[in-house]
Amino acid sequence: MTSKAPAVDWKDILERFSSYDGTIKDFCKENNITHHQLYYRRMAINKKNEPVFHSINLKEKFTNTVTDDKETIPSNSTSNIKIEIGK
C-alpha cells in the first residue's frame, strides 16, 4: 500500500515565500517542495489574477434583464449602463 503525500497549502507557501529573506533553494528545502513547483504555482497564481477584457458593442440590441424586451441604445443616449463583475 502506498502512502499519499500530504496536501500542500500553496496559498500559505506563496505568502511565506513573499517575505522570505533566504535563498529559493533554502526555502524549498525547508518546505519540502521543489523550485519547479514553486515557480509553477507562482506563475499559475499570477496568470489567474491577470485582468480580462471583454468588449461590449453598444450599437447591438441587448436583452433587458428586468423585462426581457429588446432595446437599442442610441449613439447619443444618456442612458445608464450597469456592469456587474463576479458572482
XYZ file of N, CA and C in Angstrom:
261
model
N 0.847 -1.178 0.000
C 0.000 0.000 0.000
C 0.887 1.234 0.000
N 0.602 2.193 -0.894
C 1.414 3.396 -0.976
C 0.783 4.502 -0.147
N 1.641 5.305 0.478
C 1.110 6.422 1.265
C 1.041 7.665 0.386
N 0.016 8.439 0.605
C -0.208 9.629 -0.175
C 0.519 10.806 0.480
N 1.172 11.636 -0.319
C 1.879 12.799 0.217
C 0.855 13.795 0.764
N 1.207 14.471 1.853
C 0.259 15.439 2.415
C 0.009 16.589 1.440
N -1.188 17.106 1.470
C -1.553 18.216 0.594
C -0.761 19.463 0.979
N -0.372 20.227 -0.013
C 0.402 21.442 0.213
C -0.532 22.635 0.108
N -0.482 23.513 1.105
C -1.273 24.744 1.090
C -0.471 25.795 0.331
N -0.698 25.880 -0.990
C 0.116 26.751 -1.829
C -0.097 28.217 -1.520
N -1.276 28.582 -1.121
C -1.516 29.987 -0.760
C -0.613 30.366 0.411
N -0.550 29.510 1.405
C 0.300 29.755 2.573
C 1.778 29.760 2.177
N 2.184 28.784 1.362
C 3.581 28.702 0.917
C 3.981 29.982 0.187
N 3.154 30.445 -0.742
C 3.483 31.629 -1.523
C 3.493 32.890 -0.663
N 2.612 32.967 0.322
C 2.621 34.115 1.230
C 3.909 34.139 2.046
N 4.313 32.982 2.552
C 5.561 32.915 3.323
C 6.772 33.205 2.445
N 6.742 32.738 1.199
C 7.857 32.976 0.293
C 8.016 34.465 -0.011
N 6.903 35.188 -0.095
C 6.977 36.612 -0.433
C 7.739 37.422 0.613
N 7.812 36.934 1.850
C 8.545 37.658 2.887
C 9.799 36.911 3.349
N 10.189 35.886 2.611
C 11.351 35.075 2.972
C 12.633 35.798 2.571
N 13.627 35.821 3.468
C 14.874 36.536 3.200
C 15.996 35.648 2.669
N 15.840 34.346 2.763
C 16.900 33.431 2.328
C 16.841 33.148 0.843
N 17.542 32.090 0.444
C 17.564 31.708 -0.968
C 16.350 30.849 -1.309
N 16.041 30.787 -2.579
C 14.934 29.953 -3.057
C 15.213 28.490 -2.721
N 16.456 28.089 -2.912
C 16.850 26.708 -2.628
C 16.581 26.359 -1.165
N 16.974 27.249 -0.246
C 16.754 27.012 1.187
C 15.259 26.989 1.521
N 14.510 27.919 0.940
C 13.070 27.972 1.198
C 12.402 26.674 0.765
N 12.742 26.212 -0.429
C 12.136 24.984 -0.956
C 12.503 23.786 -0.089
N 13.752 23.721 0.344
C 14.194 22.615 1.191
C 13.444 22.617 2.529
N 13.282 23.804 3.123
C 12.573 23.928 4.401
C 11.099 23.538 4.282
N 10.524 23.715 3.106
C 9.095 23.452 2.905
C 8.818 22.168 2.133
N 9.863 21.375 1.880
C 9.733 20.079 1.194
C 9.045 20.197 -0.160
N 9.449 21.205 -0.931
C 8.937 21.380 -2.290
C 10.138 21.591 -3.213
N 9.912 21.431 -4.516
C 10.980 21.705 -5.473
C 10.835 23.141 -5.982
N 11.931 23.688 -6.469
C 11.841 25.048 -7.001
C 10.951 25.082 -8.239
N 10.865 23.970 -8.959
C 9.969 23.887 -10.120
C 8.510 24.044 -9.683
N 8.142 23.398 -8.582
C 6.775 23.520 -8.064
C 6.490 24.963 -7.653
N 7.448 25.573 -6.974
C 7.271 26.954 -6.507
C 7.061 27.894 -7.686
N 7.926 27.798 -8.695
C 7.795 28.661 -9.868
C 6.475 28.419 -10.596
N 6.092 27.152 -10.735
C 4.842 26.823 -11.429
C 3.634 27.407 -10.700
N 3.572 27.219 -9.391
C 2.427 27.717 -8.623
C 2.380 29.237 -8.616
N 3.541 29.867 -8.529
C 3.586 31.330 -8.541
C 3.115 31.855 -9.892
N 3.551 31.220 -10.977
C 3.131 31.622 -12.321
C 1.624 31.411 -12.494
N 1.115 30.279 -12.007
C -0.311 29.974 -12.153
C -1.169 30.997 -11.409
N -0.728 31.388 -10.216
C -1.471 32.394 -9.446
C -1.445 33.739 -10.167
N -0.285 34.134 -10.672
C -0.173 35.413 -11.382
C -1.018 35.420 -12.639
N -1.043 34.307 -13.341
C -1.845 34.224 -14.567
C -3.335 34.301 -14.234
N -3.724 33.683 -13.133
C -5.124 33.684 -12.706
C -5.581 35.101 -12.357
N -4.664 35.931 -11.876
C -5.006 37.285 -11.447
C -4.888 38.323 -12.559
N -4.573 37.889 -13.784
C -4.476 38.823 -14.896
C -5.871 39.340 -15.242
N -5.980 40.637 -15.527
C -7.300 41.170 -15.903
C -7.742 40.628 -17.250
N -9.033 40.484 -17.405
C -9.610 40.004 -18.657
C -10.457 41.125 -19.231
N -10.267 41.425 -20.495
C -11.023 42.489 -21.145
C -12.099 41.880 -22.028
N -13.315 42.343 -21.852
C -14.428 41.916 -22.698
C -15.030 43.169 -23.318
N -14.988 43.242 -24.619
C -15.567 44.410 -25.280
C -17.080 44.264 -25.354
N -17.754 45.383 -25.357
C -19.215 45.408 -25.430
C -19.600 46.333 -26.571
N -20.322 45.809 -27.534
C -20.786 46.611 -28.647
C -22.120 47.233 -28.252
N -22.130 48.553 -28.070
C -23.343 49.225 -27.606
C -24.326 49.535 -28.729
N -23.968 49.246 -29.965
C -24.877 49.501 -31.079
C -25.799 48.324 -31.338
N -25.454 47.154 -30.783
C -26.294 45.972 -30.974
C -27.445 45.989 -29.981
N -28.477 45.219 -30.293
C -29.589 45.072 -29.359
C -29.144 44.195 -28.200
N -29.675 44.470 -27.040
C -29.354 43.660 -25.877
C -30.644 43.297 -25.164
N -30.576 42.297 -24.303
C -31.749 41.860 -23.564
C -31.769 42.541 -22.217
N -32.838 43.223 -21.931
C -33.014 43.878 -20.641
C -33.308 42.786 -19.620
N -32.513 42.691 -18.573
C -32.666 41.592 -17.623
C -33.936 41.698 -16.795
N -34.559 42.865 -16.765
C -35.774 43.022 -15.971
C -36.999 42.593 -16.760
N -37.108 43.032 -18.017
C -38.326 42.772 -18.782
C -38.129 41.811 -19.950
N -36.873 41.475 -20.278
C -36.558 40.636 -21.432
C -37.032 41.245 -22.754
N -37.210 42.564 -22.770
C -37.554 43.263 -24.009
C -36.277 43.588 -24.759
N -36.348 43.603 -26.096
C -35.194 44.009 -26.898
C -35.173 45.530 -26.943
N -33.991 46.083 -26.643
C -33.839 47.533 -26.670
C -32.590 47.880 -27.463
N -32.557 49.087 -27.999
C -31.374 49.578 -28.685
C -30.936 50.857 -27.993
N -29.641 50.966 -27.749
C -29.115 52.178 -27.134
C -28.689 53.109 -28.265
N -29.315 54.269 -28.389
C -28.894 55.212 -29.430
C -27.491 55.729 -29.146
N -26.762 56.122 -30.193
C -25.381 56.561 -30.020
C -25.275 57.842 -29.207
N -26.323 58.657 -29.174
C -26.288 59.891 -28.402
C -27.066 59.749 -27.088
N -27.273 58.545 -26.649
C -28.070 58.261 -25.464
C -27.336 58.641 -24.188
N -28.106 59.067 -23.195
C -27.541 59.343 -21.875
C -27.993 58.279 -20.889
N -28.411 57.116 -21.421
C -28.858 56.010 -20.562
C -27.718 55.512 -19.697
N -28.057 55.009 -18.545
C -27.057 54.416 -17.659
C -26.738 53.009 -18.112
N -25.493 52.619 -17.931
C -25.053 51.260 -18.244
C -24.582 50.651 -16.947
N -25.084 49.464 -16.628
C -24.703 48.771 -15.394
C -23.852 47.569 -15.764
N -22.681 47.472 -15.126
C -21.778 46.342 -15.352
C -21.554 45.656 -14.020
N -21.804 44.342 -13.973
C -21.571 43.567 -12.773
C -20.392 42.647 -13.000
N -19.507 42.584 -12.012
C -18.315 41.750 -12.102
C -18.382 40.725 -10.987
N -18.118 39.476 -11.300
C -18.128 38.424 -10.293
C -19.478 37.769 -10.194
N -19.653 37.015 -9.108
C -20.882 36.249 -8.932
C -21.957 37.077 -8.296
